[in-house]
PDB file of C-alpha atoms in Angstrom:
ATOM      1  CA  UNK R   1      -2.513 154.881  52.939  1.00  0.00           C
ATOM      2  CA  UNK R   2      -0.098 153.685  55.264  1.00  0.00           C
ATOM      3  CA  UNK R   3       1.632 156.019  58.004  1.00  0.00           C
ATOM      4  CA  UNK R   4       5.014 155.967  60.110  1.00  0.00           C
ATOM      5  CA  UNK R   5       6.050 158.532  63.042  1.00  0.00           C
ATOM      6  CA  UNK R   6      10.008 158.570  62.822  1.00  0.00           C
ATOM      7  CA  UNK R   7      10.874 160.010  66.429  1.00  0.00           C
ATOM      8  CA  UNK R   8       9.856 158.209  69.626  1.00  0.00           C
ATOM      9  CA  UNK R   9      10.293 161.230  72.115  1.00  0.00           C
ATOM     10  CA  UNK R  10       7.148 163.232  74.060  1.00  0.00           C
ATOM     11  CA  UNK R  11       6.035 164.263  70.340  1.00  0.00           C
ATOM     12  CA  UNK R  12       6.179 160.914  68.582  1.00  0.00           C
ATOM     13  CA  UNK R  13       4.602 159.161  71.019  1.00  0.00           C
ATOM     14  CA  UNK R  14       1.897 161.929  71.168  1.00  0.00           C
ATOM     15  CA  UNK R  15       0.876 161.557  67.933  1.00  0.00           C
ATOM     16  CA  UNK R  16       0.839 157.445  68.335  1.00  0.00           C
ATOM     17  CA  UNK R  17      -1.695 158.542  70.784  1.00  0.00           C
ATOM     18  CA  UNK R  18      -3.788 160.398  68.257  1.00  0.00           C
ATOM     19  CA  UNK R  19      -3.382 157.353  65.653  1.00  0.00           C
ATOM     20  CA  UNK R  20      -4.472 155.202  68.422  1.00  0.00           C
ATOM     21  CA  UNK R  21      -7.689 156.307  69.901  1.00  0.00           C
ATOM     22  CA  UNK R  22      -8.628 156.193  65.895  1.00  0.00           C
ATOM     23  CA  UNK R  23      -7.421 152.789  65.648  1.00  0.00           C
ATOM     24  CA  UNK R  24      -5.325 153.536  63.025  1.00  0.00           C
ATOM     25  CA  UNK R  25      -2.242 151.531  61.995  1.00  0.00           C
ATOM     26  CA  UNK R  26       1.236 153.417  62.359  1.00  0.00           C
ATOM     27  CA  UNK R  27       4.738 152.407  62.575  1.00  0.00           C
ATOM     28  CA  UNK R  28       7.136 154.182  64.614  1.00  0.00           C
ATOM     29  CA  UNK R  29      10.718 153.724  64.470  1.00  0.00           C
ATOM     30  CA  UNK R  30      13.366 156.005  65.914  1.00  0.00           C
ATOM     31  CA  UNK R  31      17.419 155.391  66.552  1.00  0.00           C
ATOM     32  CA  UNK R  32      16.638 152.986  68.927  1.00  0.00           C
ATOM     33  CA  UNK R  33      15.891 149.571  68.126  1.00  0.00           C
ATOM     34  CA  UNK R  34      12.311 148.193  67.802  1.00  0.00           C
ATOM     35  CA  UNK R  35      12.326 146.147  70.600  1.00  0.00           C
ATOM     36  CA  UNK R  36      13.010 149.058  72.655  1.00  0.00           C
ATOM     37  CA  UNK R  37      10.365 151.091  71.506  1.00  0.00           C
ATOM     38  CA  UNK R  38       7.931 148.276  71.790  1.00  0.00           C
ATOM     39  CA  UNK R  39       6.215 147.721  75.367  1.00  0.00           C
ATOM     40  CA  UNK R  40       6.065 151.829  75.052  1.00  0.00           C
ATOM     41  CA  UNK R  41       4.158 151.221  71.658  1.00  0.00           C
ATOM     42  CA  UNK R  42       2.018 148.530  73.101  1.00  0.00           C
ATOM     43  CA  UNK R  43       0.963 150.385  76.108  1.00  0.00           C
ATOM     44  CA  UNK R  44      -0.178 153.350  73.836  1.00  0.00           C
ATOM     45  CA  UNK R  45      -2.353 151.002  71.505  1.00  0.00           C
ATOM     46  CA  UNK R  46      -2.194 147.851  69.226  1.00  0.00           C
ATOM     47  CA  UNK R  47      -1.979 149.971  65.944  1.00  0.00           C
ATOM     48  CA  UNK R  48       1.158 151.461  67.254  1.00  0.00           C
ATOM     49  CA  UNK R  49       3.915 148.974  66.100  1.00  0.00           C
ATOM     50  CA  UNK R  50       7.567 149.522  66.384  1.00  0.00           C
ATOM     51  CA  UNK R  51       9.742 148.770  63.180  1.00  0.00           C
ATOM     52  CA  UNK R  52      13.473 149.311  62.293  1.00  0.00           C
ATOM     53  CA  UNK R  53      13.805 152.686  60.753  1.00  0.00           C
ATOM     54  CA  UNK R  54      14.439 150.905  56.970  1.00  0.00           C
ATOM     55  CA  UNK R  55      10.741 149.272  57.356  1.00  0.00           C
ATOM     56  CA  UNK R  56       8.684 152.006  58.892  1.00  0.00           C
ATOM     57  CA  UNK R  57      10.137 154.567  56.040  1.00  0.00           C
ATOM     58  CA  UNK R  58       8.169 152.181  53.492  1.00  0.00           C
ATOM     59  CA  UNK R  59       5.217 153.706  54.715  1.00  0.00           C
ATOM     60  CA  UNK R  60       3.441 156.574  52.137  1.00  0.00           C
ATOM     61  CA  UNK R  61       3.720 158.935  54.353  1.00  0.00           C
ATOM     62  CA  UNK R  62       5.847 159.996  57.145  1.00  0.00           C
ATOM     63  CA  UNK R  63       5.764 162.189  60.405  1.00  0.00           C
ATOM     64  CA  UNK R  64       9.187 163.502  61.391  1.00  0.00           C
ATOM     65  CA  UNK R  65       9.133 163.824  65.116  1.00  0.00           C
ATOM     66  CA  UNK R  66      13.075 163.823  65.736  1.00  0.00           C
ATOM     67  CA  UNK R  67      15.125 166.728  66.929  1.00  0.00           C
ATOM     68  CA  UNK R  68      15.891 168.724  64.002  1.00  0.00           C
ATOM     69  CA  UNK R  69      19.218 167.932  63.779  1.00  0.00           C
ATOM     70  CA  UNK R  70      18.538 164.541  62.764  1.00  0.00           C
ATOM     71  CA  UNK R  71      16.243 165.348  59.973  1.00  0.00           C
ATOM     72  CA  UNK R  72      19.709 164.507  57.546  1.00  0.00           C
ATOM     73  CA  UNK R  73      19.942 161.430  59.251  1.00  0.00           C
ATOM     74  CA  UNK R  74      16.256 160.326  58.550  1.00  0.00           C
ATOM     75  CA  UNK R  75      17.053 162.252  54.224  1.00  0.00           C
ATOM     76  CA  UNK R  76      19.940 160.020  53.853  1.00  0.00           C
ATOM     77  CA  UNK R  77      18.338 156.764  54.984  1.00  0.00           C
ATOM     78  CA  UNK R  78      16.012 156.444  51.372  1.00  0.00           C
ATOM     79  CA  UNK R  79      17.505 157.146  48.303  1.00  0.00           C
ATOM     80  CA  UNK R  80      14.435 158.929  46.725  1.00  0.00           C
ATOM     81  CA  UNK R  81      11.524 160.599  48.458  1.00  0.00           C
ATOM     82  CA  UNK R  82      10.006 160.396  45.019  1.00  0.00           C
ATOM     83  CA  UNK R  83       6.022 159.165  45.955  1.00  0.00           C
ATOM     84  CA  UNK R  84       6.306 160.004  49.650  1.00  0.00           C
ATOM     85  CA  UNK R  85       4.811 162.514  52.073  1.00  0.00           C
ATOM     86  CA  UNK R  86       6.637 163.887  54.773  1.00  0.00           C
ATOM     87  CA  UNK R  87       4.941 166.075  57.426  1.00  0.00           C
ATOM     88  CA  UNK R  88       7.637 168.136  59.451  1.00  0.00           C
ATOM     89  CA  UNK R  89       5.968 168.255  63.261  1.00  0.00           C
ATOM     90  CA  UNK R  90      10.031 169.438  64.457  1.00  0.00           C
ATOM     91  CA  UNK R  91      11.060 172.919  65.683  1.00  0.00           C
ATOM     92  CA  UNK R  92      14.351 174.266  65.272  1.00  0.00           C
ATOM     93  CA  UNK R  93      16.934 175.833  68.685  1.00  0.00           C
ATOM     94  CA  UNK R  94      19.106 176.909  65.888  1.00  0.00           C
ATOM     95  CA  UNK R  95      19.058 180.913  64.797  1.00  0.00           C
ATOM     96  CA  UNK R  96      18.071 181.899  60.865  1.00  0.00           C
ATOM     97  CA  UNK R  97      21.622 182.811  59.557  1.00  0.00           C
ATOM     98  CA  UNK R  98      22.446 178.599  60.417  1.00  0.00           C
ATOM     99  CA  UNK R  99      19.349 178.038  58.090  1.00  0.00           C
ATOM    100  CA  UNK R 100      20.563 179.807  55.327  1.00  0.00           C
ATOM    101  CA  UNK R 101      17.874 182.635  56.485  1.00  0.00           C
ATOM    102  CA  UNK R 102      15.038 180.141  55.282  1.00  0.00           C
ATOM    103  CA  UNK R 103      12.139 178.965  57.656  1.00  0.00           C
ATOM    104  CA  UNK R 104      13.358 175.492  59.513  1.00  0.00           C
ATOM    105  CA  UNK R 105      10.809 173.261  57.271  1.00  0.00           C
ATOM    106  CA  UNK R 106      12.178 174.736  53.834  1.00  0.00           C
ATOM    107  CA  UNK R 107      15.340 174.152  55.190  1.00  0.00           C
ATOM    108  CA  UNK R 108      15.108 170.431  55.664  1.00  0.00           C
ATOM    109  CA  UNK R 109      13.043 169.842  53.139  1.00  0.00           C
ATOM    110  CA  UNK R 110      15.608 170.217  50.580  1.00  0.00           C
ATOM    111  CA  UNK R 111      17.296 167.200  52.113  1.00  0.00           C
ATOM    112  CA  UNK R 112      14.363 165.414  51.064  1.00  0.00           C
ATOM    113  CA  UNK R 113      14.413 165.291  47.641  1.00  0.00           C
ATOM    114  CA  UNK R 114      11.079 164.177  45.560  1.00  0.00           C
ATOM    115  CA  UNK R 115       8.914 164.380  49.057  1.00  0.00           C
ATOM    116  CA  UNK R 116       5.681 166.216  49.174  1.00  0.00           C
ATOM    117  CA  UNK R 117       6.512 168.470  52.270  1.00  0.00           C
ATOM    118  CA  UNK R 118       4.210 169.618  54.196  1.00  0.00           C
ATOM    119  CA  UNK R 119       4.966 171.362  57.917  1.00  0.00           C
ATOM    120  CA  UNK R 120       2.109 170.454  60.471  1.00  0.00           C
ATOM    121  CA  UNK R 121       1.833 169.262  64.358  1.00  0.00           C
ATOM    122  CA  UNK R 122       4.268 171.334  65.330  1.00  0.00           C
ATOM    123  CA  UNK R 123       2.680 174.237  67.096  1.00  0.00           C
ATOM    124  CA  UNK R 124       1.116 172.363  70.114  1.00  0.00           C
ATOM    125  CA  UNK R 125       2.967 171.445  72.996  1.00  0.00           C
ATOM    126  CA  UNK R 126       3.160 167.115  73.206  1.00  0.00           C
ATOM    127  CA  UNK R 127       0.115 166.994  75.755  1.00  0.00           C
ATOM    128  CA  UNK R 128      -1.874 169.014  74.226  1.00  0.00           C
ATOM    129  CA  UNK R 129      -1.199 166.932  71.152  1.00  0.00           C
ATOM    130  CA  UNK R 130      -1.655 163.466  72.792  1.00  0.00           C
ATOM    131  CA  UNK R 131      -4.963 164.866  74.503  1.00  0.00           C
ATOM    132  CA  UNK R 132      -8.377 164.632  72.779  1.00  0.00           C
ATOM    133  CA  UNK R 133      -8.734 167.502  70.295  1.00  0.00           C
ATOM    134  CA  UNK R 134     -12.488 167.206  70.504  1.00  0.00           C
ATOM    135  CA  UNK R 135     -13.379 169.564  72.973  1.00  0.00           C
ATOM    136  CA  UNK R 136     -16.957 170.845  73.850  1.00  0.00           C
ATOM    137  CA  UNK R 137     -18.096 170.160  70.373  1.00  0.00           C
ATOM    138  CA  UNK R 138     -14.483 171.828  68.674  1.00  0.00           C
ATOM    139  CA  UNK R 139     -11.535 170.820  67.210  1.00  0.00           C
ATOM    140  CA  UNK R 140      -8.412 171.177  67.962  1.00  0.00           C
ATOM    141  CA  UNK R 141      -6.681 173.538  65.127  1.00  0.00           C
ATOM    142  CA  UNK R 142      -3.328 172.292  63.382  1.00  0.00           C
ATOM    143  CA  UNK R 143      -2.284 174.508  60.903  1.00  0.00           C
ATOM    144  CA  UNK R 144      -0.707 173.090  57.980  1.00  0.00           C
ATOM    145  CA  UNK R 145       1.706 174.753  55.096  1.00  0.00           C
ATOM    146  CA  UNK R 146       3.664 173.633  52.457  1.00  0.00           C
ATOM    147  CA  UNK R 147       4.699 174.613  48.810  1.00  0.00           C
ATOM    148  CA  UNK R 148       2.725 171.885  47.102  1.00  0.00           C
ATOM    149  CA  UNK R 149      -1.344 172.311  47.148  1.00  0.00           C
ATOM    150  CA  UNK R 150      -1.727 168.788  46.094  1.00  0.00           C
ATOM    151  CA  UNK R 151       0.536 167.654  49.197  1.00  0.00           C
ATOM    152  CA  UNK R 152      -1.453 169.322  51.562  1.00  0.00           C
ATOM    153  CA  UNK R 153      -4.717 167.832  50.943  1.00  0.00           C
ATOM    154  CA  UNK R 154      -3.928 164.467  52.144  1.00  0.00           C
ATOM    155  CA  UNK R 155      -2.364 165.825  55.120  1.00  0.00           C
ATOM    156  CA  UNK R 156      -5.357 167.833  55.690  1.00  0.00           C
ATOM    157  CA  UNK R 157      -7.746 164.591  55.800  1.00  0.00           C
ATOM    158  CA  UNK R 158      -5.400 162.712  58.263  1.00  0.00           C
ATOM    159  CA  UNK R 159      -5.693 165.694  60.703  1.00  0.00           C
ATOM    160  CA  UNK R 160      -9.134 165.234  60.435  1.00  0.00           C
ATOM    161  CA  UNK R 161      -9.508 161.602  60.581  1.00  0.00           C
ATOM    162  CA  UNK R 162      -7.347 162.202  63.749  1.00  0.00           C
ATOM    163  CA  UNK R 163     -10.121 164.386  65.202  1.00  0.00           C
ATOM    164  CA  UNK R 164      -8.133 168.033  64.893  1.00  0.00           C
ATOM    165  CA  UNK R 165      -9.506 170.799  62.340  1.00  0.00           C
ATOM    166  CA  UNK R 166      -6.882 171.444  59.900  1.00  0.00           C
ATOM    167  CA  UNK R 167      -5.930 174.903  58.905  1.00  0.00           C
ATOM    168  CA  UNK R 168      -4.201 175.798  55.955  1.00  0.00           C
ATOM    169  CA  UNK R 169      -1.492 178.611  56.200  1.00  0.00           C
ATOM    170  CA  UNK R 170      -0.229 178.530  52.500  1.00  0.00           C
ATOM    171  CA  UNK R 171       3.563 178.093  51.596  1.00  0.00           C
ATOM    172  CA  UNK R 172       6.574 177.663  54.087  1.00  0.00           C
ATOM    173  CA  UNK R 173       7.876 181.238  53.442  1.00  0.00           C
ATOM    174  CA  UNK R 174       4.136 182.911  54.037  1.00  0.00           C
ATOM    175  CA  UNK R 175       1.739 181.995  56.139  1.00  0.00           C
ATOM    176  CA  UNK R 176       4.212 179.032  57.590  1.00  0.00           C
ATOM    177  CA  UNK R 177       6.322 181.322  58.980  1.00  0.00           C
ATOM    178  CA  UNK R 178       3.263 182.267  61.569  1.00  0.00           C
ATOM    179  CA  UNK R 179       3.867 178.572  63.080  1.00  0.00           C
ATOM    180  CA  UNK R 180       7.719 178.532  63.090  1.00  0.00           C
ATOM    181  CA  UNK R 181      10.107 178.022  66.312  1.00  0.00           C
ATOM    182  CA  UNK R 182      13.755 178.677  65.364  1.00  0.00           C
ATOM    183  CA  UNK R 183      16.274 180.260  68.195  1.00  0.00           C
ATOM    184  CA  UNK R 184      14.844 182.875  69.846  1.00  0.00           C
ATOM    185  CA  UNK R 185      12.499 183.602  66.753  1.00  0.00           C
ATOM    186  CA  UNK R 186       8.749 182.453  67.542  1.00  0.00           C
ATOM    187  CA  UNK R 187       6.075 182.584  65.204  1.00  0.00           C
ATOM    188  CA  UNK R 188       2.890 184.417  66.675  1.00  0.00           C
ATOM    189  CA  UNK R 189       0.898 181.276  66.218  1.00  0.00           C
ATOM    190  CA  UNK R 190       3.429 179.117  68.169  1.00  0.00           C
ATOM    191  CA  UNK R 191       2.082 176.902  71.195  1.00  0.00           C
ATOM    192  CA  UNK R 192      -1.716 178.784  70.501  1.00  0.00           C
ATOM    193  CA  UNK R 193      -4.511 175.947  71.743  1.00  0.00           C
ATOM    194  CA  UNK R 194      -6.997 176.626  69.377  1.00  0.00           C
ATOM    195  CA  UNK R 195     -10.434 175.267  68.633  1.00  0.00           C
ATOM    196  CA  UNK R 196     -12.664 175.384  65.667  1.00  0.00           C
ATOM    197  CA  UNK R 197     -16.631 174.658  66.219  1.00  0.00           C
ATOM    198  CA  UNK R 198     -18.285 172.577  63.841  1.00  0.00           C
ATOM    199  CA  UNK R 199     -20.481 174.689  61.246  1.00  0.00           C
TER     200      UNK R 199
END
């Protein structure tokens, strides 16, 4: 499986962070060019590698850690999502009626057609997210939703190889509503640092 954070802000590079201290290989890529993101990249770990954004969207699965407005940008840059996995870590600033009165993450995921979608890493603030989720023998919860079972699964077992306890919240409209930022709408489970002790 091979992985790619699109989205080099506080949030991208967070999540390099989590890829790193696993030693896991990840591209990231963002509008800038790749030699721009690169001594940032270094300095967070070897497995973090800048690539142009054509390269690092080869990967099988991909984080989208841009502003939300860009999500199009990123849709339009593949022809077909068909075989990929995108995990939506953005929040909206826009209000419901400029969403078509969907949640944010079924609102760009129809730009991204064939993709498993799942939403996930977006309810924690980017240091709590670069900082160890182990924490006096807990993980750090991520809650996960999406409309596909079979796309969350995967998604699921990356949280966990990256050391957080994954939570499943069911589909976009449901229980991934509870972890949606849009406006001045917040989802009750928004920016909660929560921990899950091994059984």
């Amino acid at each position: 499986m091979s992985y790619a954070i699109i989205g080099f802000g506080a949030i991208g590079q967070a999540l390099a962070r989590a890829f790193a201290r696993k030693n896991i290989e990840v591209a990231v890529a963002s509008r800038r060019p790749p030699a721009a993101l690169a001594p940032q990249a270094q300095a967070i770990g070897p497995t973090v590698v800048a690539r142009p954004l054509r390269d690092a969207l080869e990967a099988d699965t991909i984080i989208l850690a841009v502003p939300f407005g860009e999500h199009r940008d990123v849709a339009t840059a593949l022809p077909s999502w068909k075989g990929k996995t995108v995990i939506d870590a953005m929040n909206a600033q826009l209000p419901p009626e400029e969403l078509d009165g969907l949640p944010s993450s079924a609102f760009a995921a129809k730009a991204f057609n064939g993709a498993k979608y799942v939403k996930g890493f977006n309810h924690l603030i980017a240091a709590k997210l670069a900082a160890d989720p182990v924490v006096e023998g807990g993980h750090r919860v991520v809650f996960l939703s999406g409309d596909d079972d079979d796309a969350i699964a995967p998604v699921a077992a990356l949280a966990k190889q990256l050391g957080f306890a994954p939570v499943k919240l069911g589909k976009l409209n449901e229980g991934g509503a509870l972890v949606h930022a849009r406006g001045r709408v917040w989802g009750p489970l928004i920016f909660q640092d929560l921990f899950k002790k091994e059984q």
